PDB file of C-alpha atoms in Angstrom:
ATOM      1  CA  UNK A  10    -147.478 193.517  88.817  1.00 36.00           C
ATOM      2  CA  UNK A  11    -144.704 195.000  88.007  1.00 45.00           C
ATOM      3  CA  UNK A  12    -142.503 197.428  90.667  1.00 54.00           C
ATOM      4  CA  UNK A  13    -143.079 200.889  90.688  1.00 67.00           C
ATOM      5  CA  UNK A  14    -139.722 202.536  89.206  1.00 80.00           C
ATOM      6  CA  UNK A  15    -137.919 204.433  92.019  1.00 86.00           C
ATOM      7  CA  UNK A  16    -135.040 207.397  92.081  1.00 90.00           C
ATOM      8  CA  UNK A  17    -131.578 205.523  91.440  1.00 88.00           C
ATOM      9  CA  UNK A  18    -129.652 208.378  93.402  1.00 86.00           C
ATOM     10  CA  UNK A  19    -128.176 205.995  96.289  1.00 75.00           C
ATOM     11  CA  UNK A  20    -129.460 206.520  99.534  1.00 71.00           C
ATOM     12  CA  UNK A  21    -133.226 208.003  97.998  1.00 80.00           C
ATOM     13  CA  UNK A  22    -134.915 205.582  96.457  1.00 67.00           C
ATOM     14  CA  UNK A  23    -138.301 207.456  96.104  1.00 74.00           C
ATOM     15  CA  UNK A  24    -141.217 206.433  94.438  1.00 76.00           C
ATOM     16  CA  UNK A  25    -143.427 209.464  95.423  1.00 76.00           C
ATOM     17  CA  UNK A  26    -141.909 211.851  93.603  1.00 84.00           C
ATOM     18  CA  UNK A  27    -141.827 213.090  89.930  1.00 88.00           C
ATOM     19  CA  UNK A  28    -138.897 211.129  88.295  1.00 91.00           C
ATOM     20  CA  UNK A  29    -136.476 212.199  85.674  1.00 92.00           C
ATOM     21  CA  UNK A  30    -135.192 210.092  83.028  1.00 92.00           C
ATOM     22  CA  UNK A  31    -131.168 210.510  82.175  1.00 94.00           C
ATOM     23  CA  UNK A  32    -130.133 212.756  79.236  1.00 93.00           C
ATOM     24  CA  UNK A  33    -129.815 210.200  75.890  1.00 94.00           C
ATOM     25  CA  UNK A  34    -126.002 209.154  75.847  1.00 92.00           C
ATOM     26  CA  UNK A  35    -125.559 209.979  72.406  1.00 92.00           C
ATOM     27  CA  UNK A  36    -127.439 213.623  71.504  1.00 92.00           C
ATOM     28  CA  UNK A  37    -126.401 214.465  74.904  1.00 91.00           C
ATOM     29  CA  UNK A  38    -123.559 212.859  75.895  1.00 88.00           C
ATOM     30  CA  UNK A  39    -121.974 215.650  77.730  1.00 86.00           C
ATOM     31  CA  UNK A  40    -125.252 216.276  80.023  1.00 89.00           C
ATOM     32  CA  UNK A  41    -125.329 212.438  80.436  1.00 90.00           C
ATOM     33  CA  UNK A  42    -121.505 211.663  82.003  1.00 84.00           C
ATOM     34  CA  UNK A  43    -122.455 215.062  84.330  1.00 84.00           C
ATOM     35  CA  UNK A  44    -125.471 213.233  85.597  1.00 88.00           C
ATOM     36  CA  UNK A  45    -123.732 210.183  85.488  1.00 85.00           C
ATOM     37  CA  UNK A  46    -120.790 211.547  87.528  1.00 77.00           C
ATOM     38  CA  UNK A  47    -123.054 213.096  89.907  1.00 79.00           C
ATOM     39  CA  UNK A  48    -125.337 210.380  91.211  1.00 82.00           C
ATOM     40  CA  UNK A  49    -122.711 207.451  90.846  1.00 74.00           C
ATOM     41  CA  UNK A  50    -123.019 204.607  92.718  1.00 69.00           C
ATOM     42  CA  UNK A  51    -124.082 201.245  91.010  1.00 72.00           C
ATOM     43  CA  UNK A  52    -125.004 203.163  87.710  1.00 80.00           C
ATOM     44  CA  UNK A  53    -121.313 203.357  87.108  1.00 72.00           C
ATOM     45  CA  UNK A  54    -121.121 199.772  85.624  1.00 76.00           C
ATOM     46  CA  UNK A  55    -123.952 199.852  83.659  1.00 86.00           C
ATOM     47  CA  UNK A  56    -124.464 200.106  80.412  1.00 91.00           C
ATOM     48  CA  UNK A  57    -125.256 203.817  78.935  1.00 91.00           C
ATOM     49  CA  UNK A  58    -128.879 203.382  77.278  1.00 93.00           C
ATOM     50  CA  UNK A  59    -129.710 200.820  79.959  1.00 94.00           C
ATOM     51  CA  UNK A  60    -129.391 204.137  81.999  1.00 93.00           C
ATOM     52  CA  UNK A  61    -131.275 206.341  80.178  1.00 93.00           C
ATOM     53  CA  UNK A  62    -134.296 203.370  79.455  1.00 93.00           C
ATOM     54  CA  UNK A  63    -134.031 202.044  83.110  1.00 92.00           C
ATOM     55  CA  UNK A  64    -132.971 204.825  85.446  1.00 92.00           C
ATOM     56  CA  UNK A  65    -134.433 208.249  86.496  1.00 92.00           C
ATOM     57  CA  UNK A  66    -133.611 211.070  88.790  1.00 92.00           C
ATOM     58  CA  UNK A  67    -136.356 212.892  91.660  1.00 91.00           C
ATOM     59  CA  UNK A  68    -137.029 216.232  91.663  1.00 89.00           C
ATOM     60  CA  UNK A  69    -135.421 216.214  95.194  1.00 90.00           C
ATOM     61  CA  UNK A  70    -132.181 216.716  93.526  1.00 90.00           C
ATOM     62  CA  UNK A  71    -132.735 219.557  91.375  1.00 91.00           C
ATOM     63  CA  UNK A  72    -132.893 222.948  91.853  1.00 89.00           C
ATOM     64  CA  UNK A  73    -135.967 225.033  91.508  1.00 88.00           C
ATOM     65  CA  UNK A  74    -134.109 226.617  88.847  1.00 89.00           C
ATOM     66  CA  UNK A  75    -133.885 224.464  86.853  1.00 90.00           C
ATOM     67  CA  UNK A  76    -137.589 224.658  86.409  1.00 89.00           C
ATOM     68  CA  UNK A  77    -139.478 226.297  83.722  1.00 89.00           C
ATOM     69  CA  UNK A  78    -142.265 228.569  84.426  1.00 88.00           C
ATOM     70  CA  UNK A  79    -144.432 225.031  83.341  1.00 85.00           C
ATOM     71  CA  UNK A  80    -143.002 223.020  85.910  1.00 82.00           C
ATOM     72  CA  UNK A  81    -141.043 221.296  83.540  1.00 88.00           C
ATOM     73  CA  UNK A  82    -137.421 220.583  84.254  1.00 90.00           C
ATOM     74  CA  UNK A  83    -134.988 222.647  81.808  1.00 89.00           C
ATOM     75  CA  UNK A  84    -132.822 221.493  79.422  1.00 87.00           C
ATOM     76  CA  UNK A  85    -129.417 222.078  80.667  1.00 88.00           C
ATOM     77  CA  UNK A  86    -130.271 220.544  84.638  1.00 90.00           C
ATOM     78  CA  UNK A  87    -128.218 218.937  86.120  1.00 88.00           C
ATOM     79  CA  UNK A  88    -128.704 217.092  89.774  1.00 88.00           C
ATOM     80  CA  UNK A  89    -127.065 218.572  92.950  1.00 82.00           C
ATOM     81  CA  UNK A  90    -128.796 218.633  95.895  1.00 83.00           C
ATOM     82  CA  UNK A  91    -129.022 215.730  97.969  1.00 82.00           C
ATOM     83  CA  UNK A  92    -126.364 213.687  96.322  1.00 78.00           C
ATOM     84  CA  UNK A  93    -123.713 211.274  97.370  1.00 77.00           C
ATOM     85  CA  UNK A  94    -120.605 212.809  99.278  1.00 80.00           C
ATOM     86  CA  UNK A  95    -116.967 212.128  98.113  1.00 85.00           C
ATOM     87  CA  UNK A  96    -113.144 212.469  98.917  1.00 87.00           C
ATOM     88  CA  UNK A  97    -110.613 213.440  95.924  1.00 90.00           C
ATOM     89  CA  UNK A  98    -107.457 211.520  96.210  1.00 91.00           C
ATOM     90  CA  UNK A  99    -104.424 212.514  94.405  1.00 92.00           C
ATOM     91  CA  UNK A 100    -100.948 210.976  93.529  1.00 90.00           C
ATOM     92  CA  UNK A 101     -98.185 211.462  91.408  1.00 90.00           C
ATOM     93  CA  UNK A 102     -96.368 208.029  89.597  1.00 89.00           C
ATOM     94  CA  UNK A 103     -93.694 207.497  87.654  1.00 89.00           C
ATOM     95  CA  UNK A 104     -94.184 205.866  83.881  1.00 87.00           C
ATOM     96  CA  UNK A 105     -91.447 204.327  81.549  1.00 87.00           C
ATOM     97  CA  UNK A 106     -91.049 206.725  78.554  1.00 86.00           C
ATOM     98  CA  UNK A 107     -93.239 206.486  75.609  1.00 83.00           C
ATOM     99  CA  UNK A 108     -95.181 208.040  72.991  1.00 85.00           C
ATOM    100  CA  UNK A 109     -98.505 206.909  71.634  1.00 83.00           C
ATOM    101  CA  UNK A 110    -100.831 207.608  68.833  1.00 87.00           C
ATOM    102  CA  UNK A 111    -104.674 208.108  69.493  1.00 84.00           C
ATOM    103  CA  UNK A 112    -106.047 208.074  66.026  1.00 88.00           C
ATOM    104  CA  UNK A 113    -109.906 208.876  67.452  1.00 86.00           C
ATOM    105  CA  UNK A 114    -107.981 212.211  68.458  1.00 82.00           C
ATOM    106  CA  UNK A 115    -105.377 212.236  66.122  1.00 87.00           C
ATOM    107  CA  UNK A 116    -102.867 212.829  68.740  1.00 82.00           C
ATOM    108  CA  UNK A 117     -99.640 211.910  69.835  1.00 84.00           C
ATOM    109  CA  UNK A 118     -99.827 211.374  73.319  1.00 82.00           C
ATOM    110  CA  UNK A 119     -97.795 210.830  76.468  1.00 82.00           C
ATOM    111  CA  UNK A 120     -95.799 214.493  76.316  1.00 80.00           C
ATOM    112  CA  UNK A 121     -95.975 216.582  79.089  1.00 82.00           C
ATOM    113  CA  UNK A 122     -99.861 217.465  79.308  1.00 82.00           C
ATOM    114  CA  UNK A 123    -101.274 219.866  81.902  1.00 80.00           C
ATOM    115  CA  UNK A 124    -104.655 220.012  80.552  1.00 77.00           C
ATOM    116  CA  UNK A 125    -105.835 223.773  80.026  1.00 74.00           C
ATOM    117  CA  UNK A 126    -102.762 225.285  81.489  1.00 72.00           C
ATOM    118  CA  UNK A 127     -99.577 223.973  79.120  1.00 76.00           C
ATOM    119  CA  UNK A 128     -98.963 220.733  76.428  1.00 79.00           C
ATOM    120  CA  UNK A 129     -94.874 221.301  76.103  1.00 79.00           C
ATOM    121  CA  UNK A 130     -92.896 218.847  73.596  1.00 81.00           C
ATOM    122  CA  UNK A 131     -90.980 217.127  76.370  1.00 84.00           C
ATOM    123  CA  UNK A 132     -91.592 213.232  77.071  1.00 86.00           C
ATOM    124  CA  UNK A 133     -93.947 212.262  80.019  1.00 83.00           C
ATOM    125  CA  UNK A 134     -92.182 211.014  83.234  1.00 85.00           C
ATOM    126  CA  UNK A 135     -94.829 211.262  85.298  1.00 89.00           C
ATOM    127  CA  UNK A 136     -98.387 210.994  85.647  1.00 89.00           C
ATOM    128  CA  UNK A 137    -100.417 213.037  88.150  1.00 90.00           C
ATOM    129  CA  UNK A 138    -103.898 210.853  88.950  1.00 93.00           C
ATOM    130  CA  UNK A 139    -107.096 212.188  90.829  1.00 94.00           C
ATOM    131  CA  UNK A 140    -109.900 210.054  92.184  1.00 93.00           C
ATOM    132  CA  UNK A 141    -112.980 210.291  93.702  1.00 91.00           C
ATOM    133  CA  UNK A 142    -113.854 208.271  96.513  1.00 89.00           C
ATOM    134  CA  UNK A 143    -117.607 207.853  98.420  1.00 84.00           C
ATOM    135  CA  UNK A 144    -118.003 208.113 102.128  1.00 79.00           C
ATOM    136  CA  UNK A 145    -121.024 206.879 102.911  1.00 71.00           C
ATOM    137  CA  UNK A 146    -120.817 204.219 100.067  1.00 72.00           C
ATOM    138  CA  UNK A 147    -117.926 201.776  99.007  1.00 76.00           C
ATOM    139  CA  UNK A 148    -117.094 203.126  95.533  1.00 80.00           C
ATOM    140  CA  UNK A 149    -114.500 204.418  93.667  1.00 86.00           C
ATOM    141  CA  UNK A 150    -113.667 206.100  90.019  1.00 88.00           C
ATOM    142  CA  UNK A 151    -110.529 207.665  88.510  1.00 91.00           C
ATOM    143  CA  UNK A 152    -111.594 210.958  87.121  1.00 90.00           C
ATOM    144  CA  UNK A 153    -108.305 212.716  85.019  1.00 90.00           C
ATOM    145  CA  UNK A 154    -104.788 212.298  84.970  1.00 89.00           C
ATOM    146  CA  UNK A 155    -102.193 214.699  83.857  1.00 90.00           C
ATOM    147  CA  UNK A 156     -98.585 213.800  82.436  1.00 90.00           C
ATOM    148  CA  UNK A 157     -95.380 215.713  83.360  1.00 88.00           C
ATOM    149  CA  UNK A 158     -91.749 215.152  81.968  1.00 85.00           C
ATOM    150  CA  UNK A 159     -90.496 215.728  86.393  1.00 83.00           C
ATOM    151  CA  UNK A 160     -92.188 216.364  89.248  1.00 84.00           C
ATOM    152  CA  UNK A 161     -95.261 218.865  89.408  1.00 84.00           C
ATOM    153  CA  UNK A 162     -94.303 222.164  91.245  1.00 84.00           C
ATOM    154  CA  UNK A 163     -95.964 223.113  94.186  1.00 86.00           C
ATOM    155  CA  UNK A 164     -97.833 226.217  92.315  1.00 86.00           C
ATOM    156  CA  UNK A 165     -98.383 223.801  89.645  1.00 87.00           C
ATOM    157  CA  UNK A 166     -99.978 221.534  91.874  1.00 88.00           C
ATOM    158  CA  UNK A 167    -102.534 224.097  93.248  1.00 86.00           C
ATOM    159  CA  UNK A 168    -103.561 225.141  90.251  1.00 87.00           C
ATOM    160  CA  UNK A 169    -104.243 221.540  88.811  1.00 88.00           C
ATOM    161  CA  UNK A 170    -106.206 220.725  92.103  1.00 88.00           C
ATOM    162  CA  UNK A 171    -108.028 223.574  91.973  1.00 87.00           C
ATOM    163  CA  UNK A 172    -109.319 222.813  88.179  1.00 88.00           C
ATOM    164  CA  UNK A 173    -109.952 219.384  89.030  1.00 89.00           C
ATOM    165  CA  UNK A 174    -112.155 220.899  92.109  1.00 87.00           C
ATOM    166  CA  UNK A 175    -113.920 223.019  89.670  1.00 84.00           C
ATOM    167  CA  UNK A 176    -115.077 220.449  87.234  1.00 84.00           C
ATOM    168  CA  UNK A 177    -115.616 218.320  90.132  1.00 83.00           C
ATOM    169  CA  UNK A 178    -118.550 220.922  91.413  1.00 78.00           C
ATOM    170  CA  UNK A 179    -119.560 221.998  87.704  1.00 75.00           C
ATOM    171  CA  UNK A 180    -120.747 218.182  87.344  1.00 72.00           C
ATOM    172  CA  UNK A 181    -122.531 218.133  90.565  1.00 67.00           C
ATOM    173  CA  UNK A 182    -119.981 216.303  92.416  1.00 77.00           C
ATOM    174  CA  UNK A 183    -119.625 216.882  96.047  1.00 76.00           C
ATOM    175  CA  UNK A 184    -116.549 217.009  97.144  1.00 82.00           C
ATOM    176  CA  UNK A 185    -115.926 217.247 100.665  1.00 77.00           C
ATOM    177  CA  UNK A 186    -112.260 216.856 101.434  1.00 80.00           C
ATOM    178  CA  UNK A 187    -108.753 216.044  99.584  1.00 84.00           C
ATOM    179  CA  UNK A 188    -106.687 213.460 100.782  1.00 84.00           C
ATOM    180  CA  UNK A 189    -102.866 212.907  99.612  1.00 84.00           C
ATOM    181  CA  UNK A 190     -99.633 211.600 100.567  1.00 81.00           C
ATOM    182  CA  UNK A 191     -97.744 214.094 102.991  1.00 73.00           C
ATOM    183  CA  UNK A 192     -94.801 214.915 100.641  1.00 77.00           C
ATOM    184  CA  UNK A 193     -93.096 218.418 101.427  1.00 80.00           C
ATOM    185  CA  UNK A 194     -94.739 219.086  97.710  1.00 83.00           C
ATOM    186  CA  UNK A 195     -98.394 218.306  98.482  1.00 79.00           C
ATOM    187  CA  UNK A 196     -98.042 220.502 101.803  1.00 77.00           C
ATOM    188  CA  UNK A 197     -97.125 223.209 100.361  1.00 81.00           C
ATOM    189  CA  UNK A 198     -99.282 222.980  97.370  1.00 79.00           C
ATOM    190  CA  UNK A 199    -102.117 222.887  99.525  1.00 73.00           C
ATOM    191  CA  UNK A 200    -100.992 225.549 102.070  1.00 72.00           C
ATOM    192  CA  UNK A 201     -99.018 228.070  99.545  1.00 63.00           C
ATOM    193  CA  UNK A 202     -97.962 231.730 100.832  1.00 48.00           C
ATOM    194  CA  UNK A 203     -99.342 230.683 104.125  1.00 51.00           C
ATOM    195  CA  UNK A 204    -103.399 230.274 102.993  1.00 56.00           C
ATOM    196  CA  UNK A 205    -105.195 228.262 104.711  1.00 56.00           C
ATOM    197  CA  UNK A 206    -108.144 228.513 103.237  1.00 60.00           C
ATOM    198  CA  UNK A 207    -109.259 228.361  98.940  1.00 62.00           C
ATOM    199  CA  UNK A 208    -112.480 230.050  97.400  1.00 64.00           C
ATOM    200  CA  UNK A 209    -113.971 227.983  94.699  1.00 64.00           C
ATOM    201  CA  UNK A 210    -117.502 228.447  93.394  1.00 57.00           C
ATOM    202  CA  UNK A 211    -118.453 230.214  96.396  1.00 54.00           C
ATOM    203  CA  UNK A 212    -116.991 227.139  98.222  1.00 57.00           C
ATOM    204  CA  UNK A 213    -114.683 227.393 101.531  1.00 57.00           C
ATOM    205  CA  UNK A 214    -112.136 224.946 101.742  1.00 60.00           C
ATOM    206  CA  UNK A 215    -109.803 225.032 104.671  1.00 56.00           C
ATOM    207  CA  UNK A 216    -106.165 223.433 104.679  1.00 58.00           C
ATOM    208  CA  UNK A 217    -105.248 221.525 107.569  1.00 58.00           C
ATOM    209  CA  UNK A 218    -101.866 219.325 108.313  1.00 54.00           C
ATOM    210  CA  UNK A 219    -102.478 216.815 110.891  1.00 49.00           C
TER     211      UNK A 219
END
């Protein structure tokens, strides 16, 4: 007989409970990486439509509004409640000069990229990497990266973080706390004008040195 399929968010593993399969990886691909993002765990190495044939989703970790008036779940859900908790790591490397040509994008790569704030015409130096880390589970993905001809700027710093924080909690990912290096540049990105405390999507984070 075969096993009865059970929720794949780690940590759940119900069987009792109406089950959601993952959004196709290909007419939905951007739904999919959210969902994929936001569950994590072992799904992370597998393959995409093994995920979406194999794996599902309880309605423990949905909203109820993201529920039509049927009972059905909507088409733009996403999971977020009940979901794995995770650290965002950040450091800044050096990188030998270079330019490269993505021809899926057709772009020339590896100038100074700052995602949605600036793209300048000066050669990359630098490379500013994020990374989320579980706590409660041994697992780890690089998320973005951002490439700088020097060193990011304090203010420029904040304002990266605080994007990356934002995306971080559009795809359902919980992030619970930042952890960096103790440069003088990372301080006082993260405690700028004297705030100790950010707003983000009706999230309090508060700053503290140890």
């Amino acid at each position: 007989m075969a096993a009865k399929e059970r929720c794949c968010v780690p940590s759940c593993g119900s069987q009792n409970h109406i089950l959601h399969k993952f959004p196709h990886p290909e007419k939905e691909s951007d739904r999919f990486r959210t969902w994929l993002c936001a569950v994590g765990g072992d799904l992370l190495s597998l393959d995409n439509n093994y995920i979406h044939k194999y794996r599902s989703v309880c309605h423990l970790h949905f909203e109820s509004s993201y529920y039509t008036w049927s009972k059905r779940l909507a088409h733009n859900a996403i999971p977020t409640f009940h979901l794995p908790v995770y650290i965002l790591l950040f450091d800044e490397m050096s990188l030998k000069k270079h330019l490269h040509y993505n021809p899926k994008e057709d772009l020339i790569e590896d100038y100074q990229d700052h995602g949605c704030q600036e793209r300048s015409a000066n050669i990359a130096a630098y490379a500013l990497v994020f990374m989320i880390a579980g706590i409660k589970k041994k697992e780890k993905q690089p998320i973005t990266h951002y490439f700088s001809s020097a060193f990011s700027t304090a203010d420029r710093l904040a304002v990266l973080i605080k994007e990356v924080l934002n995306e971080c909690f559009n795809a359902g990912i919980n992030v619970t706390a930042t952890v960096c290096d103790m440069d003088g540049v990372n301080r006082r990105a993260m405690q700028g004008k004297g705030k100790r405390r950010w707003t983000i999507q009706a999230r309090t984070l508060f700053m503290r040195q140890p």
